[in-house]
Amino acid sequence: MSVTAAQGFTAAGIAAGIKANGNPDLALVVNNGPRLAAAGVFTSNRVKAAPVHWSEQVLRGGTVSAVVLNSGGANACTGPKGFQDTHATAEKVAATLNEHGLGEHNAGEVAVASTGLIGVLLPMDKLLPGIETAAAALSEDGGEAAAVAIKTTDTVHKTATVSQDGWTVGGMAKGAGMLAPGLATMLVVLTTDADVDGPALDKALRSATRTTFDRVDSDGCMSTNDTVLLLASGASGRTPAPADFAEAVRKVCDDLARQLIGDAEGASKDIRIEVIGAASEDDAVEVGRSIARNNLLKCAIHGEDPNWGRVLSAIGTTGAAFDPDRLNVAINGVWVCKNGSVGEDRDLVSMKDREVRITADLSTGGESAVIWANDLTADYVHENSAYSS
Amino acid sequence: MSVTAAQGFTAAGIAAGIKANGNPDLALVVNNGPRLAAAGVFTSNRVKAAPVHWSEQVLRGGTVSAVVLNSGGANACTGPKGFQDTHATAEKVAATLNEHGLGEHNAGEVAVASTGLIGVLLPMDKLLPGIETAAAALSEDGGEAAAVAIKTTDTVHKTATVSQDGWTVGGMAKGAGMLAPGLATMLVVLTTDADVDGPALDKALRSATRTTFDRVDSDGCMSTNDTVLLLASGASGRTPAPADFAEAVRKVCDDLARQLIGDAEGASKDIRIEVIGAASEDDAVEVGRSIARNNLLKCAIHGEDPNWGRVLSAIGTTGAAFDPDRLNVAINGVWVCKNGSVGEDRDLVSMKDREVRITADLSTGGESAVIWANDLTADYVHENSAYSS
C-alpha cells in the first residue's frame, strides 16, 4: 500500500525517459491535507547532492505539500547547474499541481529526491514533461507505482504499512548499493494520516531512523543522496499517543530497512550482528559497524565459513571498552569463541540459510545494538565494476 | 639478499610440517653481532596474537639475538596455551642455538612472529623439531629461504636491500590479505650491519613505517599479528649519519610495502592515492584511507571505470577540512572532476595498466599524503570465501 495507504495522499509513478531502458523513473507524492506537516533526515555525507541541499531547506519550513523523486540520475556533484535543475523541478511540480487544481502549492514546499549515477546532469527535457504525466496519473492507488519508479538496481520495490486505531503509517523505500549508515543510499517516503505536528513527526522520525536505517550497513559506502521523509496529512482526524505513533513509525522503518538488506546488490547473505554486553550503546554500534565492514569476514560468511577470528580482529580495531580475553562470539547460536579463544566446535554451525546471526559479547556492560549487513560476493563486484551501475 | 644482505646475520627457512602441503613454514634469523640492538613496531589491533604480546616484551629490553617466524598458523585468539607455546618456542630457539655454539642466547631476547589462520593452536610437535632443523641450516646465504618460509597466500617472496658507504639495510616481508594500516597483515624483518644503537633504530623504524607500511591499505582489515622488526649487528663498523640511515630504512620499507600491494590477494590493480592541498597531513591520510576503503570505488577501478563520483562520496565521509565545491580529482592524470563537478572528459582516462593513480585535491592547504590500495575483485572474494584461507 506504500505511501497511499494513509488517507490524504495521492501518488503516481511513471516512465519519463530519464532511464535509457524505458523503465519507470519518476514518482510524485502529494499531501492533500488537511495538515501538511513534514520531517526529514538526510545523508551525513558532506558531499551532498543538489536535491539534498534543496530539500533540507524545504524541510526547515516544516511544510511539504509534495515530493518528487527520480531514479536514473543522482544529480550529485553537478555544480550550480544541478542545483538550478532541482529548483526548476520543484517549480514545475508546484505549477503543474496548481494548474490541475490539486491544491495550492509553491516550490518552497516541494521536496525533491534523486538517485542514480553521480556526476551527470539530469535530462531536464525529459524530466519536466514527465512531471505533467505524473500529475495526470496521481491517484489514491498510486503508491505501488511510485515505489516501482524509484528503483535503481533494486530487484523488487519496497513498501510497508502499519495501521491501528483508525490511523496509518505507510511508506516506500529504494536502496541497493552504497548502503551504509548516515544513512544508506536510500530514498524513503513515509506518510501518515495521523494528526501529528511537525516537531512530533521530527522526533518520531529521528528516533526511528537512529535504530533502523542508520544501522543497515550493506557495503560501508555512504551516499550523497540519502533522504528519508515523513509527511502527515491529518486526514484520519486521530492524534495517537506519542509513544504509539513513534512505535508505528519505527516498525515501518524497521520493515523497510530489513527489505533493503534483503535486496542489496549481489548479496547472498543477510547478516544480523548483535553486540551485547557493551559498556554503552555507542560502543555496541561502533563494534557492530566494524564487524559489518570487515571485507574478510564478509567473504567468509559468503563461503559459509564461521570464521570467528575475523570477528575478533574487527572488534580489536575499535575503541570500545572490552578485554580481549573476555570476548565471546556466537554464529547462528553456537558460541565458537569463548573468552577470546576457541569455544564450541565450529562444525556445529550451519550457515545454509540466507540470514546469518552473529552475536558478539563484549562482557563489559549491559548495552547492546543490532547492525545489519550483507556478505561480499563476486556478484557485488561484477555489479559495481561496470560503468553506470 | 633479504635479511642476510647485511653482515653479521645468518638465516634459514625450512619446512617443519606446520603447513599441511609441505611448503616451507619456519624461518630463523640470527644476529651474530657484535651489536644486538633492535627496534620493533606491532599491530595496533587490540586483539593481539600471542607472539605479538611476547615480542613486544622482548623489544622492551632493546636486545634481540634471534627471530623465529612461522607461517601456517597465527597463534592468535588461542588463550593461555597459545602464549605458553610462544614462550616454549623462544626457549627452544635459545637452547638450540646455544647447543650449536651459535652465540649466547636466552629466550627473553628471542622475538617470535606467526602468521596464518586465527584461532588455531600451533602444532608444537612439528614446530619445535623444526627449530633444530632450521638452526642446522643457518647460513649467510639463508635470507632468500627465510623470505620464502614466511609466505602464506603470497605468490612471491619479498626482499629489498639498500647499500651505501660500506653499510647495508636489507629485509624480507610477507603479507597478502588483511592488509591495512596499523599495520598490515605483515611480518617484516629488517637487518643492518650499520653500528646503530636501539634508540636510533627505533626512531628510524617508526619514521619509516609511518609513511610506508602504515599507508598500504589493501583491504581495510587490520591484522592481529603485524610485526616489523629492525635488527642491527654493527658488523660493518660504520655509523651512518642519522638522516642517511633513516632514509635507507625508509627506502627498504617503501620497496617492501610496494611489493605487498603488488601481490595482494586477488588484486588486479594497484591504486596509488595521492591527496594534495590538504590543511594537514592527518587530513590527507584520513581522506586517502577513506578513498582506499570504498568498496564501490574499488569495484569501479577493477572495471577500469574512472568513477570519480565514488571518490567524492568517500571524501565526503571524512572530517577533513574542505569545501565540496572546490574538490578536484584526477585519475591517471586526467582531471575528471573540477570544483566538485564534471571536469575533463572521462573518456580520456586510460586504465589498462595495473597501476592506477588517483589524485584528490582538497584545495585547502599545502599538505599531502600517499596511500596505496588495491581493487576489489571476484578473485579476492573467492580466495577469502573458503575456510583456511
PDB file of C-alpha atoms in Angstrom, chain B residues 127-384:
ATOM      1  CA  LEU B 127      57.371 -26.618  15.232  1.00  0.00           C
ATOM      2  CA  LEU B 128      59.906 -27.470  17.965  1.00  0.00           C
ATOM      3  CA  PRO B 129      61.802 -30.131  15.981  1.00  0.00           C
ATOM      4  CA  GLY B 130      61.679 -27.684  13.060  1.00  0.00           C
ATOM      5  CA  ILE B 131      63.712 -25.229  15.073  1.00  0.00           C
ATOM      6  CA  GLU B 132      66.544 -27.759  15.273  1.00  0.00           C
ATOM      7  CA  THR B 133      66.404 -28.265  11.515  1.00  0.00           C
ATOM      8  CA  ALA B 134      66.416 -24.507  10.952  1.00  0.00           C
ATOM      9  CA  ALA B 135      69.349 -23.957  13.317  1.00  0.00           C
ATOM     10  CA  ALA B 136      71.349 -26.581  11.442  1.00  0.00           C
ATOM     11  CA  ALA B 137      70.556 -24.826   8.153  1.00  0.00           C
ATOM     12  CA  LEU B 138      71.572 -21.318   9.236  1.00  0.00           C
ATOM     13  CA  SER B 139      73.845 -19.624   6.742  1.00  0.00           C
ATOM     14  CA  GLU B 140      74.935 -16.256   5.444  1.00  0.00           C
ATOM     15  CA  ASP B 141      73.058 -17.107   2.265  1.00  0.00           C
ATOM     16  CA  GLY B 142      69.858 -18.117   4.040  1.00  0.00           C
ATOM     17  CA  GLY B 143      67.975 -14.858   3.537  1.00  0.00           C
ATOM     18  CA  GLU B 144      66.050 -15.982   0.472  1.00  0.00           C
ATOM     19  CA  ALA B 145      64.967 -19.240   2.079  1.00  0.00           C
ATOM     20  CA  ALA B 146      63.767 -17.357   5.157  1.00  0.00           C
ATOM     21  CA  ALA B 147      61.727 -14.999   2.963  1.00  0.00           C
ATOM     22  CA  VAL B 148      60.123 -17.976   1.229  1.00  0.00           C
ATOM     23  CA  ALA B 149      59.261 -19.702   4.514  1.00  0.00           C
ATOM     24  CA  ILE B 150      57.133 -16.818   5.818  1.00  0.00           C
ATOM     25  CA  LYS B 151      54.820 -16.755   2.773  1.00  0.00           C
ATOM     26  CA  THR B 152      51.131 -17.545   3.302  1.00  0.00           C
ATOM     27  CA  THR B 153      48.936 -16.651   0.319  1.00  0.00           C
ATOM     28  CA  ASP B 154      51.774 -14.563  -1.079  1.00  0.00           C
ATOM     29  CA  THR B 155      52.535 -15.661  -4.633  1.00  0.00           C
ATOM     30  CA  VAL B 156      56.128 -14.402  -4.462  1.00  0.00           C
ATOM     31  CA  HIS B 157      58.550 -13.748  -1.632  1.00  0.00           C
ATOM     32  CA  LYS B 158      59.539 -10.153  -0.980  1.00  0.00           C
ATOM     33  CA  THR B 159      63.001  -8.837  -0.241  1.00  0.00           C
ATOM     34  CA  ALA B 160      64.763  -5.484  -0.574  1.00  0.00           C
ATOM     35  CA  THR B 161      68.214  -4.089   0.054  1.00  0.00           C
ATOM     36  CA  VAL B 162      69.925  -0.700   0.136  1.00  0.00           C
ATOM     37  CA  SER B 163      73.729  -0.449   0.447  1.00  0.00           C
ATOM     38  CA  GLN B 164      75.910   2.613   0.680  1.00  0.00           C
ATOM     39  CA  ASP B 165      79.213   3.719   2.190  1.00  0.00           C
ATOM     40  CA  GLY B 166      80.059   0.240   3.408  1.00  0.00           C
ATOM     41  CA  TRP B 167      76.830  -0.459   5.286  1.00  0.00           C
ATOM     42  CA  THR B 168      73.616  -2.175   4.266  1.00  0.00           C
ATOM     43  CA  VAL B 169      69.947  -2.348   5.200  1.00  0.00           C
ATOM     44  CA  GLY B 170      68.106  -5.393   3.937  1.00  0.00           C
ATOM     45  CA  GLY B 171      64.828  -7.069   4.677  1.00  0.00           C
ATOM     46  CA  MET B 172      62.072  -9.523   3.929  1.00  0.00           C
ATOM     47  CA  ALA B 173      58.301  -9.224   4.145  1.00  0.00           C
ATOM     48  CA  LYS B 174      55.157 -11.278   3.800  1.00  0.00           C
ATOM     49  CA  GLY B 175      51.595 -10.110   3.550  1.00  0.00           C
ATOM     50  CA  ALA B 176      48.813 -10.596   1.073  1.00  0.00           C
ATOM     51  CA  GLY B 177      45.499 -10.229   2.884  1.00  0.00           C
ATOM     52  CA  MET B 178      44.287  -8.329   5.941  1.00  0.00           C
ATOM     53  CA  LEU B 179      46.441  -5.554   4.593  1.00  0.00           C
ATOM     54  CA  ALA B 180      45.555  -2.334   6.328  1.00  0.00           C
ATOM     55  CA  PRO B 181      47.227   0.263   8.410  1.00  0.00           C
ATOM     56  CA  GLY B 182      48.338  -0.166  11.853  1.00  0.00           C
ATOM     57  CA  LEU B 183      49.932  -2.216  10.298  1.00  0.00           C
ATOM     58  CA  ALA B 184      49.012  -4.564   7.504  1.00  0.00           C
ATOM     59  CA  THR B 185      48.959  -8.352   7.939  1.00  0.00           C
ATOM     60  CA  MET B 186      52.576  -8.384   7.542  1.00  0.00           C
ATOM     61  CA  LEU B 187      55.640  -9.864   9.040  1.00  0.00           C
ATOM     62  CA  VAL B 188      58.748  -7.907   8.222  1.00  0.00           C
ATOM     63  CA  VAL B 189      62.316  -8.406   9.406  1.00  0.00           C
ATOM     64  CA  LEU B 190      64.896  -5.793   8.506  1.00  0.00           C
ATOM     65  CA  THR B 191      68.576  -6.164   9.294  1.00  0.00           C
ATOM     66  CA  THR B 192      71.514  -3.816   9.113  1.00  0.00           C
ATOM     67  CA  ASP B 193      75.213  -4.049   9.745  1.00  0.00           C
ATOM     68  CA  ALA B 194      75.364  -0.343  10.497  1.00  0.00           C
ATOM     69  CA  ASP B 195      76.588   0.377  14.008  1.00  0.00           C
ATOM     70  CA  VAL B 196      73.415   1.992  15.346  1.00  0.00           C
ATOM     71  CA  ASP B 197      72.019   1.839  18.864  1.00  0.00           C
ATOM     72  CA  GLY B 198      68.485   0.906  19.893  1.00  0.00           C
ATOM     73  CA  PRO B 199      67.005   4.397  20.246  1.00  0.00           C
ATOM     74  CA  ALA B 200      68.324   5.427  16.829  1.00  0.00           C
ATOM     75  CA  LEU B 201      66.951   2.192  15.308  1.00  0.00           C
ATOM     76  CA  ASP B 202      63.592   2.841  16.919  1.00  0.00           C
ATOM     77  CA  LYS B 203      63.439   6.379  15.606  1.00  0.00           C
ATOM     78  CA  ALA B 204      64.386   5.354  12.064  1.00  0.00           C
ATOM     79  CA  LEU B 205      61.940   2.429  12.059  1.00  0.00           C
ATOM     80  CA  ARG B 206      58.949   4.401  13.352  1.00  0.00           C
ATOM     81  CA  SER B 207      59.611   7.209  10.931  1.00  0.00           C
ATOM     82  CA  ALA B 208      59.851   4.761   8.036  1.00  0.00           C
ATOM     83  CA  THR B 209      56.792   2.637   8.845  1.00  0.00           C
ATOM     84  CA  ARG B 210      54.628   5.723   9.370  1.00  0.00           C
ATOM     85  CA  THR B 211      54.830   6.645   5.688  1.00  0.00           C
ATOM     86  CA  THR B 212      55.195   3.164   4.170  1.00  0.00           C
ATOM     87  CA  PHE B 213      53.669   0.078   5.809  1.00  0.00           C
ATOM     88  CA  ASP B 214      51.159   2.229   7.670  1.00  0.00           C
ATOM     89  CA  ARG B 215      49.950   3.638   4.355  1.00  0.00           C
ATOM     90  CA  VAL B 216      49.189   0.453   2.481  1.00  0.00           C
ATOM     91  CA  ASP B 217      45.531  -0.374   2.807  1.00  0.00           C
ATOM     92  CA  SER B 218      44.772  -3.290   0.551  1.00  0.00           C
ATOM     93  CA  ASP B 219      41.500  -4.450   2.101  1.00  0.00           C
ATOM     94  CA  GLY B 220      40.806  -2.305   5.159  1.00  0.00           C
ATOM     95  CA  CYS B 221      41.307  -5.231   7.525  1.00  0.00           C
ATOM     96  CA  MET B 222      43.801  -4.865  10.361  1.00  0.00           C
ATOM     97  CA  SER B 223      45.676  -7.935  11.480  1.00  0.00           C
ATOM     98  CA  THR B 224      46.249  -9.390  14.929  1.00  0.00           C
ATOM     99  CA  ASN B 225      49.838 -10.349  14.106  1.00  0.00           C
ATOM    100  CA  ASP B 226      51.601  -7.491  12.331  1.00  0.00           C
ATOM    101  CA  THR B 227      55.223  -7.279  13.320  1.00  0.00           C
ATOM    102  CA  VAL B 228      58.043  -5.218  11.837  1.00  0.00           C
ATOM    103  CA  LEU B 229      61.488  -5.715  13.364  1.00  0.00           C
ATOM    104  CA  LEU B 230      64.796  -3.997  12.655  1.00  0.00           C
ATOM    105  CA  LEU B 231      67.956  -5.661  13.956  1.00  0.00           C
ATOM    106  CA  ALA B 232      71.434  -4.120  13.907  1.00  0.00           C
ATOM    107  CA  SER B 233      74.627  -6.154  14.108  1.00  0.00           C
ATOM    108  CA  GLY B 234      77.124  -3.306  13.860  1.00  0.00           C
ATOM    109  CA  ALA B 235      79.281  -5.724  11.847  1.00  0.00           C
ATOM    110  CA  SER B 236      80.216  -3.134   9.220  1.00  0.00           C
ATOM    111  CA  GLY B 237      81.855  -0.977  11.856  1.00  0.00           C
ATOM    112  CA  ARG B 238      80.257   2.040  10.180  1.00  0.00           C
ATOM    113  CA  THR B 239      77.949   4.523  11.877  1.00  0.00           C
ATOM    114  CA  PRO B 240      75.971   6.386   9.228  1.00  0.00           C
ATOM    115  CA  ALA B 241      74.634   9.903   9.655  1.00  0.00           C
ATOM    116  CA  PRO B 242      71.148   9.515  11.217  1.00  0.00           C
ATOM    117  CA  ALA B 243      69.414  11.070   8.209  1.00  0.00           C
ATOM    118  CA  ASP B 244      71.205   8.754   5.786  1.00  0.00           C
ATOM    119  CA  PHE B 245      70.358   5.721   7.867  1.00  0.00           C
ATOM    120  CA  ALA B 246      66.721   6.745   8.251  1.00  0.00           C
ATOM    121  CA  GLU B 247      66.420   7.268   4.515  1.00  0.00           C
ATOM    122  CA  ALA B 248      67.910   3.841   3.785  1.00  0.00           C
ATOM    123  CA  VAL B 249      65.446   2.191   6.173  1.00  0.00           C
ATOM    124  CA  ARG B 250      62.609   4.156   4.587  1.00  0.00           C
ATOM    125  CA  LYS B 251      63.656   3.071   1.103  1.00  0.00           C
ATOM    126  CA  VAL B 252      63.698  -0.601   2.062  1.00  0.00           C
ATOM    127  CA  CYS B 253      60.308  -0.288   3.798  1.00  0.00           C
ATOM    128  CA  ASP B 254      58.863   1.574   0.824  1.00  0.00           C
ATOM    129  CA  ASP B 255      60.139  -1.072  -1.571  1.00  0.00           C
ATOM    130  CA  LEU B 256      58.705  -3.916   0.513  1.00  0.00           C
ATOM    131  CA  ALA B 257      55.388  -2.100   1.042  1.00  0.00           C
ATOM    132  CA  ARG B 258      55.020  -1.602  -2.688  1.00  0.00           C
ATOM    133  CA  GLN B 259      55.718  -5.322  -3.184  1.00  0.00           C
ATOM    134  CA  LEU B 260      52.983  -6.181  -0.680  1.00  0.00           C
ATOM    135  CA  ILE B 261      50.416  -4.131  -2.618  1.00  0.00           C
ATOM    136  CA  GLY B 262      51.620  -5.643  -5.881  1.00  0.00           C
ATOM    137  CA  ASP B 263      50.946  -9.173  -4.603  1.00  0.00           C
ATOM    138  CA  ALA B 264      47.723  -8.598  -2.623  1.00  0.00           C
ATOM    139  CA  GLU B 265      45.133 -11.358  -2.650  1.00  0.00           C
ATOM    140  CA  GLY B 266      43.026 -11.370  -5.783  1.00  0.00           C
ATOM    141  CA  ALA B 267      44.004  -7.862  -6.832  1.00  0.00           C
ATOM    142  CA  SER B 268      44.225  -6.817 -10.465  1.00  0.00           C
ATOM    143  CA  LYS B 269      45.070  -3.158  -9.848  1.00  0.00           C
ATOM    144  CA  ASP B 270      47.457  -1.296  -7.552  1.00  0.00           C
ATOM    145  CA  ILE B 271      45.934   2.069  -6.696  1.00  0.00           C
ATOM    146  CA  ARG B 272      48.163   4.985  -5.735  1.00  0.00           C
ATOM    147  CA  ILE B 273      46.013   7.562  -3.987  1.00  0.00           C
ATOM    148  CA  GLU B 274      47.672  10.921  -3.534  1.00  0.00           C
ATOM    149  CA  VAL B 275      45.808  13.525  -1.534  1.00  0.00           C
ATOM    150  CA  ILE B 276      47.114  17.052  -2.083  1.00  0.00           C
ATOM    151  CA  GLY B 277      46.062  20.527  -0.998  1.00  0.00           C
ATOM    152  CA  ALA B 278      45.194  19.288   2.492  1.00  0.00           C
ATOM    153  CA  ALA B 279      45.184  21.504   5.563  1.00  0.00           C
ATOM    154  CA  SER B 280      47.234  18.911   7.467  1.00  0.00           C
ATOM    155  CA  GLU B 281      48.981  15.600   6.850  1.00  0.00           C
ATOM    156  CA  ASP B 282      46.407  13.940   9.132  1.00  0.00           C
ATOM    157  CA  ASP B 283      43.617  15.245   6.908  1.00  0.00           C
ATOM    158  CA  ALA B 284      45.409  13.947   3.823  1.00  0.00           C
ATOM    159  CA  VAL B 285      45.831  10.495   5.385  1.00  0.00           C
ATOM    160  CA  GLU B 286      42.207  10.366   6.574  1.00  0.00           C
ATOM    161  CA  VAL B 287      40.916  11.233   3.109  1.00  0.00           C
ATOM    162  CA  GLY B 288      43.313   8.809   1.444  1.00  0.00           C
ATOM    163  CA  ARG B 289      42.219   5.966   3.696  1.00  0.00           C
ATOM    164  CA  SER B 290      38.545   6.712   3.103  1.00  0.00           C
ATOM    165  CA  ILE B 291      39.083   6.538  -0.656  1.00  0.00           C
ATOM    166  CA  ALA B 292      41.204   3.407  -0.254  1.00  0.00           C
ATOM    167  CA  ARG B 293      38.454   1.610   1.654  1.00  0.00           C
ATOM    168  CA  ASN B 294      35.474   2.472  -0.542  1.00  0.00           C
ATOM    169  CA  ASN B 295      34.298  -0.860  -1.893  1.00  0.00           C
ATOM    170  CA  LEU B 296      32.256   0.700  -4.678  1.00  0.00           C
ATOM    171  CA  LEU B 297      35.257   2.664  -5.915  1.00  0.00           C
ATOM    172  CA  LYS B 298      37.463  -0.431  -5.624  1.00  0.00           C
ATOM    173  CA  CYS B 299      34.976  -2.284  -7.829  1.00  0.00           C
ATOM    174  CA  ALA B 300      34.897   0.588 -10.322  1.00  0.00           C
ATOM    175  CA  ILE B 301      38.693   0.592 -10.582  1.00  0.00           C
ATOM    176  CA  HIS B 302      38.553  -3.149 -11.177  1.00  0.00           C
ATOM    177  CA  GLY B 303      36.152  -2.438 -14.055  1.00  0.00           C
ATOM    178  CA  GLU B 304      38.501   0.294 -15.376  1.00  0.00           C
ATOM    179  CA  ASP B 305      35.726   2.831 -14.793  1.00  0.00           C
ATOM    180  CA  PRO B 306      37.038   6.316 -13.816  1.00  0.00           C
ATOM    181  CA  ASN B 307      34.073   6.774 -11.476  1.00  0.00           C
ATOM    182  CA  TRP B 308      35.115   9.993  -9.730  1.00  0.00           C
ATOM    183  CA  GLY B 309      31.696  10.356  -8.077  1.00  0.00           C
ATOM    184  CA  ARG B 310      32.642   7.489  -5.790  1.00  0.00           C
ATOM    185  CA  VAL B 311      35.868   9.316  -4.892  1.00  0.00           C
ATOM    186  CA  LEU B 312      33.864  12.390  -3.888  1.00  0.00           C
ATOM    187  CA  SER B 313      31.356  10.361  -1.898  1.00  0.00           C
ATOM    188  CA  ALA B 314      34.291   8.808   0.004  1.00  0.00           C
ATOM    189  CA  ILE B 315      35.887  12.185   0.685  1.00  0.00           C
ATOM    190  CA  GLY B 316      32.533  13.407   1.980  1.00  0.00           C
ATOM    191  CA  THR B 317      32.503  10.862   4.798  1.00  0.00           C
ATOM    192  CA  THR B 318      35.640  12.329   6.395  1.00  0.00           C
ATOM    193  CA  GLY B 319      36.134  15.122   8.876  1.00  0.00           C
ATOM    194  CA  ALA B 320      38.919  16.721   6.847  1.00  0.00           C
ATOM    195  CA  ALA B 321      38.859  20.429   6.038  1.00  0.00           C
ATOM    196  CA  PHE B 322      37.486  21.009   2.526  1.00  0.00           C
ATOM    197  CA  ASP B 323      34.746  22.763   0.582  1.00  0.00           C
ATOM    198  CA  PRO B 324      32.799  20.282  -1.609  1.00  0.00           C
ATOM    199  CA  ASP B 325      32.664  22.862  -4.392  1.00  0.00           C
ATOM    200  CA  ARG B 326      36.448  23.136  -4.553  1.00  0.00           C
ATOM    201  CA  LEU B 327      37.340  19.447  -4.770  1.00  0.00           C
ATOM    202  CA  ASN B 328      39.332  18.303  -7.790  1.00  0.00           C
ATOM    203  CA  VAL B 329      40.032  14.698  -8.757  1.00  0.00           C
ATOM    204  CA  ALA B 330      42.391  13.342 -11.386  1.00  0.00           C
ATOM    205  CA  ILE B 331      42.528   9.720 -12.485  1.00  0.00           C
ATOM    206  CA  ASN B 332      45.730   8.796 -14.294  1.00  0.00           C
ATOM    207  CA  GLY B 333      46.416  12.484 -14.824  1.00  0.00           C
ATOM    208  CA  VAL B 334      43.039  13.477 -16.277  1.00  0.00           C
ATOM    209  CA  TRP B 335      41.156  15.959 -14.068  1.00  0.00           C
ATOM    210  CA  VAL B 336      37.752  14.316 -14.418  1.00  0.00           C
ATOM    211  CA  CYS B 337      36.346  16.359 -11.519  1.00  0.00           C
ATOM    212  CA  LYS B 338      36.914  20.085 -11.160  1.00  0.00           C
ATOM    213  CA  ASN B 339      35.395  22.241  -8.441  1.00  0.00           C
ATOM    214  CA  GLY B 340      33.236  19.383  -7.197  1.00  0.00           C
ATOM    215  CA  SER B 341      31.612  18.829 -10.568  1.00  0.00           C
ATOM    216  CA  VAL B 342      32.240  17.436 -14.038  1.00  0.00           C
ATOM    217  CA  GLY B 343      35.722  18.211 -15.344  1.00  0.00           C
ATOM    218  CA  GLU B 344      37.691  16.848 -18.276  1.00  0.00           C
ATOM    219  CA  ASP B 345      36.199  14.141 -20.468  1.00  0.00           C
ATOM    220  CA  ARG B 346      36.303  10.815 -18.620  1.00  0.00           C
ATOM    221  CA  ASP B 347      36.842   9.035 -21.924  1.00  0.00           C
ATOM    222  CA  LEU B 348      40.361  10.500 -21.945  1.00  0.00           C
ATOM    223  CA  VAL B 349      41.274   8.261 -18.985  1.00  0.00           C
ATOM    224  CA  SER B 350      43.115   5.061 -19.845  1.00  0.00           C
ATOM    225  CA  MET B 351      43.125   2.459 -17.078  1.00  0.00           C
ATOM    226  CA  LYS B 352      44.680  -0.508 -18.851  1.00  0.00           C
ATOM    227  CA  ASP B 353      47.815  -0.594 -16.704  1.00  0.00           C
ATOM    228  CA  ARG B 354      47.927  -2.393 -13.379  1.00  0.00           C
ATOM    229  CA  GLU B 355      48.872   0.816 -11.573  1.00  0.00           C
ATOM    230  CA  VAL B 356      46.095   3.411 -11.308  1.00  0.00           C
ATOM    231  CA  ARG B 357      46.818   6.886  -9.949  1.00  0.00           C
ATOM    232  CA  ILE B 358      44.122   8.867  -8.197  1.00  0.00           C
ATOM    233  CA  THR B 359      44.884  12.447  -7.169  1.00  0.00           C
ATOM    234  CA  ALA B 360      42.439  14.166  -4.848  1.00  0.00           C
ATOM    235  CA  ASP B 361      42.993  17.900  -4.391  1.00  0.00           C
ATOM    236  CA  LEU B 362      41.257  19.311  -1.325  1.00  0.00           C
ATOM    237  CA  SER B 363      42.193  22.890  -2.355  1.00  0.00           C
ATOM    238  CA  THR B 364      42.603  23.843   1.277  1.00  0.00           C
ATOM    239  CA  GLY B 365      46.282  23.808   2.232  1.00  0.00           C
ATOM    240  CA  GLY B 366      49.734  22.587   1.315  1.00  0.00           C
ATOM    241  CA  GLU B 367      49.909  19.138   2.929  1.00  0.00           C
ATOM    242  CA  SER B 368      49.762  15.775   1.175  1.00  0.00           C
ATOM    243  CA  ALA B 369      49.999  12.016   1.654  1.00  0.00           C
ATOM    244  CA  VAL B 370      50.096   8.887  -0.464  1.00  0.00           C
ATOM    245  CA  ILE B 371      48.066   5.771   0.368  1.00  0.00           C
ATOM    246  CA  TRP B 372      48.315   2.555  -1.605  1.00  0.00           C
ATOM    247  CA  ALA B 373      45.322   0.286  -2.113  1.00  0.00           C
ATOM    248  CA  ASN B 374      44.054  -2.483  -4.343  1.00  0.00           C
ATOM    249  CA  ASP B 375      40.910  -3.018  -6.345  1.00  0.00           C
ATOM    250  CA  LEU B 376      38.130  -5.348  -5.216  1.00  0.00           C
ATOM    251  CA  THR B 377      37.759  -8.413  -7.386  1.00  0.00           C
ATOM    252  CA  ALA B 378      35.846 -11.648  -7.659  1.00  0.00           C
ATOM    253  CA  ASP B 379      39.189 -13.383  -7.073  1.00  0.00           C
ATOM    254  CA  TYR B 380      39.520 -11.633  -3.696  1.00  0.00           C
ATOM    255  CA  VAL B 381      36.062 -12.894  -2.785  1.00  0.00           C
ATOM    256  CA  HIS B 382      36.867 -16.425  -3.930  1.00  0.00           C
ATOM    257  CA  GLU B 383      40.212 -16.511  -2.127  1.00  0.00           C
ATOM    258  CA  ASN B 384      38.652 -15.363   1.130  1.00  0.00           C
TER     259      ASN B 384
END
